[in-house]
Amino acid sequence: MKAVNTRMKKPMHIMRAKLMKLTEYEEPVVNKPMAETCMRHVKSLEQRPENPTEMFYAKLCRRHLDNSKLVAVFHNEGLDAESMNRFQRRLIKHNLHVKLWGSRILREAISDSKYHHFGDLIHRYNLYVTCEEPRVAELLKAMKKTGRLHLLGGLVEDKFMSLKQMQDYALLPSLEVAQGQLAGILSSAVSRTHSLLQLNQQMLSVNLEQLAKGNVDKTEG
């Protein structure tokens, strides 16, 4: 009598296996915009109770913002670790530092402060660059070689600026150059005024000399 295999399952025919794989049910992928996904994450954060640790880091974040003259907000579009390290090395040369603050910590840090404009830019995939000096030109130069980071705006010397305004700010001369240009303009105006005053005196002197010479000629005649 032929033995019947009751323990091992007979393998499915390859054509039938392919057909079964094709007819399997797959759940549809919900393609929601990234902004909607980020806002859903923010709403879930707002429902959490207060955390003493988060409050502590929020105070540190607020202190760091107060001591920085430049705070730039970037949107991270999936930058890999190697590119991030290269970006940080380029920034450190100019004393620029990358900060990764959580959304809840940063929102707590900017609440009821002059930084409340950042509330519209805070999302889940952000990173922040800070500096004690407003080195906007160096920041824009460093980000040109990084394709997956997008500058959204920032705070420059206590003034909230968009990307276009920061680009215009970077074209402005430094304080030393502006002072030199102002000194040149003032000195040129002073020298011009001095020359005009001297011109009137010279013309008056020439006229008096000619008048005196004419009187002498009449007396001799």
mmCIF file of C-alpha atoms in Angstrom:
data_model
loop_
_atom_site.group_PDB
_atom_site.id
_atom_site.type_symbol
_atom_site.label_atom_id
_atom_site.label_comp_id
_atom_site.label_asym_id
_atom_site.label_seq_id
_atom_site.Cartn_x
_atom_site.Cartn_y
_atom_site.Cartn_z
ATOM 1 C CA MET A 1 0.000 0.000 0.000
ATOM 2 C CA LYS A 2 1.276 3.477 -0.933
ATOM 3 C CA ALA A 3 2.057 5.719 2.046
ATOM 4 C CA VAL A 4 0.155 9.004 2.274
ATOM 5 C CA ASN A 5 2.105 12.046 3.400
ATOM 6 C CA THR A 6 -0.060 13.769 6.004
ATOM 7 C CA ARG A 7 2.612 15.937 7.634
ATOM 8 C CA MET A 8 4.198 17.939 4.813
ATOM 9 C CA LYS A 9 2.014 20.170 2.708
ATOM 10 C CA LYS A 10 2.290 19.637 -0.992
ATOM 11 C CA PRO A 11 3.880 22.708 -2.619
ATOM 12 C CA MET A 12 1.600 24.832 -4.772
ATOM 13 C CA HIS A 13 2.103 24.839 -8.500
ATOM 14 C CA ILE A 14 4.178 27.813 -9.586
ATOM 15 C CA MET A 15 1.527 29.211 -11.941
ATOM 16 C CA ARG A 16 -1.124 28.950 -9.244
ATOM 17 C CA ALA A 17 1.225 30.613 -6.731
ATOM 18 C CA LYS A 18 1.733 33.537 -9.098
ATOM 19 C CA LEU A 19 -2.007 33.842 -9.620
ATOM 20 C CA MET A 20 -2.683 33.790 -5.863
ATOM 21 C CA LYS A 21 -0.022 36.465 -5.322
ATOM 22 C CA LEU A 22 -1.561 38.719 -7.932
ATOM 23 C CA THR A 23 -5.038 38.380 -6.465
ATOM 24 C CA GLU A 24 -4.015 39.161 -2.860
ATOM 25 C CA TYR A 25 -5.723 42.176 -1.300
ATOM 26 C CA GLU A 26 -3.464 45.186 -0.679
ATOM 27 C CA GLU A 27 -4.523 48.089 1.468
ATOM 28 C CA PRO A 28 -4.579 51.385 -0.452
ATOM 29 C CA VAL A 29 -1.781 53.853 0.293
ATOM 30 C CA VAL A 30 -3.105 57.165 1.557
ATOM 31 C CA ASN A 31 -1.161 59.865 -0.282
ATOM 32 C CA LYS A 32 -1.686 62.854 1.982
ATOM 33 C CA PRO A 33 0.325 66.061 1.634
ATOM 34 C CA MET A 34 3.318 66.384 3.932
ATOM 35 C CA ALA A 35 1.902 69.581 5.464
ATOM 36 C CA GLU A 36 -1.271 67.737 6.528
ATOM 37 C CA THR A 37 0.798 64.911 8.008
ATOM 38 C CA CYS A 38 2.931 67.377 9.969
ATOM 39 C CA MET A 39 -0.101 69.248 11.285
ATOM 40 C CA ARG A 40 -1.666 65.959 12.427
ATOM 41 C CA HIS A 41 1.546 65.239 14.328
ATOM 42 C CA VAL A 42 1.448 68.724 15.890
ATOM 43 C CA LYS A 43 -2.158 68.249 17.048
ATOM 44 C CA SER A 44 -1.218 64.965 18.700
ATOM 45 C CA LEU A 45 1.640 66.738 20.498
ATOM 46 C CA GLU A 46 -0.675 69.450 21.796
ATOM 47 C CA GLN A 47 -2.838 66.848 23.526
ATOM 48 C CA ARG A 48 0.022 65.494 25.657
ATOM 49 C CA PRO A 49 0.402 66.590 29.292
ATOM 50 C CA GLU A 50 3.275 68.832 30.362
ATOM 51 C CA ASN A 51 6.601 67.117 30.763
ATOM 52 C CA PRO A 52 9.191 68.614 33.186
ATOM 53 C CA THR A 53 12.035 67.433 30.960
ATOM 54 C CA GLU A 54 10.534 69.150 27.931
ATOM 55 C CA MET A 55 10.023 72.326 29.956
ATOM 56 C CA PHE A 56 13.695 72.264 30.935
ATOM 57 C CA TYR A 57 14.843 71.887 27.326
ATOM 58 C CA ALA A 58 12.386 74.586 26.256
ATOM 59 C CA LYS A 59 14.072 77.027 28.671
ATOM 60 C CA LEU A 60 17.484 76.108 27.250
ATOM 61 C CA CYS A 61 16.143 76.618 23.735
ATOM 62 C CA ARG A 62 14.706 80.022 24.676
ATOM 63 C CA ARG A 63 18.034 81.074 26.203
ATOM 64 C CA HIS A 64 19.860 80.013 23.047
ATOM 65 C CA LEU A 65 17.452 82.018 20.876
ATOM 66 C CA ASP A 66 17.947 85.115 23.027
ATOM 67 C CA ASN A 67 21.735 84.896 22.588
ATOM 68 C CA SER A 68 21.602 84.417 18.794
ATOM 69 C CA LYS A 69 21.435 87.209 16.230
ATOM 70 C CA LEU A 70 20.707 84.710 13.454
ATOM 71 C CA VAL A 71 18.175 81.877 13.618
ATOM 72 C CA ALA A 72 17.444 80.216 10.261
ATOM 73 C CA VAL A 73 14.668 77.656 9.721
ATOM 74 C CA PHE A 74 15.302 74.840 7.219
ATOM 75 C CA HIS A 75 12.991 72.119 5.954
ATOM 76 C CA ASN A 76 14.793 68.776 5.777
ATOM 77 C CA GLU A 77 13.713 66.777 2.732
ATOM 78 C CA GLY A 78 15.423 63.520 3.667
ATOM 79 C CA LEU A 79 19.071 64.604 3.910
ATOM 80 C CA ASP A 80 21.345 61.616 4.538
ATOM 81 C CA ALA A 81 23.829 61.504 7.414
ATOM 82 C CA GLU A 82 26.933 61.993 5.268
ATOM 83 C CA SER A 83 25.542 65.109 3.581
ATOM 84 C CA MET A 84 24.454 66.437 6.966
ATOM 85 C CA ASN A 85 27.996 66.016 8.335
ATOM 86 C CA ARG A 86 29.459 67.886 5.365
ATOM 87 C CA PHE A 87 26.900 70.660 5.821
ATOM 88 C CA GLN A 88 27.749 70.982 9.509
ATOM 89 C CA ARG A 89 31.491 71.127 8.791
ATOM 90 C CA ARG A 90 30.949 73.979 6.335
ATOM 91 C CA LEU A 91 28.885 75.863 8.913
ATOM 92 C CA ILE A 92 31.293 75.372 11.822
ATOM 93 C CA LYS A 93 33.994 77.228 9.860
ATOM 94 C CA HIS A 94 31.848 80.383 10.243
ATOM 95 C CA ASN A 95 30.712 79.651 13.828
ATOM 96 C CA LEU A 96 27.263 78.526 12.632
ATOM 97 C CA HIS A 97 25.632 75.674 14.520
ATOM 98 C CA VAL A 98 22.878 73.203 13.596
ATOM 99 C CA LYS A 99 20.141 72.602 16.174
ATOM 100 C CA LEU A 100 17.521 69.840 16.101
ATOM 101 C CA TRP A 101 14.724 70.955 18.411
ATOM 102 C CA GLY A 102 11.504 69.043 18.722
ATOM 103 C CA SER A 103 8.275 70.742 17.664
ATOM 104 C CA ARG A 104 6.767 70.672 21.154
ATOM 105 C CA ILE A 105 9.938 72.001 22.806
ATOM 106 C CA LEU A 106 10.285 74.853 20.307
ATOM 107 C CA ARG A 107 6.617 75.809 20.537
ATOM 108 C CA GLU A 108 6.915 75.982 24.294
ATOM 109 C CA ALA A 109 10.096 78.075 23.982
ATOM 110 C CA ILE A 110 8.567 80.687 21.637
ATOM 111 C CA SER A 111 5.188 80.987 23.343
ATOM 112 C CA ASP A 112 4.435 84.561 24.496
ATOM 113 C CA SER A 113 7.705 85.903 23.080
ATOM 114 C CA LYS A 114 9.038 87.906 20.136
ATOM 115 C CA TYR A 115 9.664 84.605 18.334
ATOM 116 C CA HIS A 116 5.977 83.784 17.912
ATOM 117 C CA HIS A 117 6.315 84.234 14.112
ATOM 118 C CA PHE A 118 8.186 80.934 14.049
ATOM 119 C CA GLY A 119 4.910 79.177 14.851
ATOM 120 C CA ASP A 120 3.950 79.209 11.165
ATOM 121 C CA LEU A 121 7.238 77.571 10.146
ATOM 122 C CA ILE A 122 7.491 74.844 12.777
ATOM 123 C CA HIS A 123 6.931 71.396 11.304
ATOM 124 C CA ARG A 124 8.093 67.909 12.049
ATOM 125 C CA TYR A 125 11.028 67.776 9.614
ATOM 126 C CA ASN A 126 12.767 71.066 10.432
ATOM 127 C CA LEU A 127 16.279 71.892 11.516
ATOM 128 C CA TYR A 128 17.622 75.218 12.722
ATOM 129 C CA VAL A 129 20.920 77.056 12.230
ATOM 130 C CA THR A 130 21.959 79.646 14.813
ATOM 131 C CA CYS A 131 24.834 82.077 15.187
ATOM 132 C CA GLU A 132 25.798 84.848 17.579
ATOM 133 C CA GLU A 133 26.505 87.106 14.583
ATOM 134 C CA PRO A 134 24.189 87.784 11.590
ATOM 135 C CA ARG A 135 26.307 85.840 9.069
ATOM 136 C CA VAL A 136 23.595 85.396 6.456
ATOM 137 C CA ALA A 137 25.926 85.472 3.446
ATOM 138 C CA GLU A 138 28.029 82.605 4.813
ATOM 139 C CA LEU A 139 24.879 80.605 5.553
ATOM 140 C CA LEU A 140 23.491 81.020 2.024
ATOM 141 C CA LYS A 141 26.857 80.079 0.536
ATOM 142 C CA ALA A 142 27.037 76.893 2.627
ATOM 143 C CA MET A 143 23.509 75.762 1.716
ATOM 144 C CA LYS A 144 24.061 76.046 -2.051
ATOM 145 C CA LYS A 145 25.865 72.695 -2.070
ATOM 146 C CA THR A 146 23.089 70.954 -0.119
ATOM 147 C CA GLY A 147 20.143 70.091 -2.319
ATOM 148 C CA ARG A 148 17.696 68.578 0.168
ATOM 149 C CA LEU A 149 17.623 71.495 2.602
ATOM 150 C CA HIS A 150 15.257 74.374 1.895
ATOM 151 C CA LEU A 151 15.516 77.684 3.747
ATOM 152 C CA LEU A 152 12.054 78.828 4.849
ATOM 153 C CA GLY A 153 12.978 82.035 6.670
ATOM 154 C CA GLY A 154 14.639 83.222 9.811
ATOM 155 C CA LEU A 155 15.248 85.819 12.458
ATOM 156 C CA VAL A 156 18.064 88.268 11.757
ATOM 157 C CA GLU A 157 18.890 90.818 14.457
ATOM 158 C CA ASP A 158 15.425 90.520 16.023
ATOM 159 C CA LYS A 159 13.694 90.950 12.650
ATOM 160 C CA PHE A 160 11.723 88.149 11.023
ATOM 161 C CA MET A 161 12.727 87.725 7.358
ATOM 162 C CA SER A 162 11.624 85.581 4.457
ATOM 163 C CA LEU A 163 14.017 83.821 2.098
ATOM 164 C CA LYS A 164 14.004 86.761 -0.357
ATOM 165 C CA GLN A 165 14.664 89.275 2.411
ATOM 166 C CA MET A 166 17.570 87.196 3.726
ATOM 167 C CA GLN A 167 19.057 87.052 0.232
ATOM 168 C CA ASP A 168 18.786 90.852 -0.047
ATOM 169 C CA TYR A 169 20.319 91.225 3.419
ATOM 170 C CA ALA A 170 23.294 89.097 2.378
ATOM 171 C CA LEU A 171 24.075 91.557 -0.452
ATOM 172 C CA LEU A 172 24.433 94.462 1.967
ATOM 173 C CA PRO A 173 28.012 95.531 2.817
ATOM 174 C CA SER A 174 29.444 94.894 6.244
ATOM 175 C CA LEU A 175 29.371 97.539 8.976
ATOM 176 C CA GLU A 176 33.036 98.450 8.455
ATOM 177 C CA VAL A 177 32.562 98.856 4.695
ATOM 178 C CA ALA A 178 29.395 100.930 5.208
ATOM 179 C CA GLN A 179 31.205 103.174 7.685
ATOM 180 C CA GLY A 180 34.049 103.658 5.191
ATOM 181 C CA GLN A 181 31.563 104.537 2.419
ATOM 182 C CA LEU A 182 29.784 107.024 4.694
ATOM 183 C CA ALA A 183 33.089 108.616 5.709
ATOM 184 C CA GLY A 184 34.030 108.966 2.021
ATOM 185 C CA ILE A 185 30.702 110.627 1.191
ATOM 186 C CA LEU A 186 31.005 113.056 4.098
ATOM 187 C CA SER A 187 34.615 113.918 3.306
ATOM 188 C CA SER A 188 33.785 114.528 -0.361
ATOM 189 C CA ALA A 189 30.925 116.830 0.630
ATOM 190 C CA VAL A 190 33.203 118.764 3.012
ATOM 191 C CA SER A 191 35.939 119.108 0.404
ATOM 192 C CA ARG A 192 33.411 120.298 -2.190
ATOM 193 C CA THR A 193 32.000 122.864 0.212
ATOM 194 C CA HIS A 194 35.519 124.059 1.033
ATOM 195 C CA SER A 195 36.389 124.400 -2.662
ATOM 196 C CA LEU A 196 33.201 126.390 -3.331
ATOM 197 C CA LEU A 197 33.980 128.765 -0.476
ATOM 198 C CA GLN A 198 37.555 129.166 -1.703
ATOM 199 C CA LEU A 199 36.289 129.818 -5.232
ATOM 200 C CA ASN A 200 34.170 132.766 -4.088
ATOM 201 C CA GLN A 201 37.089 134.228 -2.170
ATOM 202 C CA GLN A 202 39.422 133.824 -5.140
ATOM 203 C CA MET A 203 36.946 135.474 -7.504
ATOM 204 C CA LEU A 204 36.476 138.352 -5.062
ATOM 205 C CA SER A 205 40.236 138.767 -4.737
ATOM 206 C CA VAL A 206 40.702 138.808 -8.531
ATOM 207 C CA ASN A 207 37.919 141.366 -9.000
ATOM 208 C CA LEU A 208 39.348 143.649 -6.319
ATOM 209 C CA GLU A 209 42.817 143.345 -7.840
ATOM 210 C CA GLN A 210 41.495 144.247 -11.299
ATOM 211 C CA LEU A 211 39.523 147.176 -9.856
ATOM 212 C CA ALA A 212 42.564 148.476 -8.000
ATOM 213 C CA LYS A 213 44.702 148.128 -11.116
ATOM 214 C CA GLY A 214 42.118 150.081 -13.150
ATOM 215 C CA ASN A 215 42.083 152.905 -10.631
ATOM 216 C CA VAL A 216 45.879 153.119 -10.743
ATOM 217 C CA ASP A 217 45.857 153.312 -14.523
ATOM 218 C CA LYS A 218 43.318 156.170 -14.432
ATOM 219 C CA THR A 219 45.396 158.087 -11.869
ATOM 220 C CA GLU A 220 48.551 157.778 -13.978
ATOM 221 C CA GLY A 221 46.663 158.844 -17.080
#
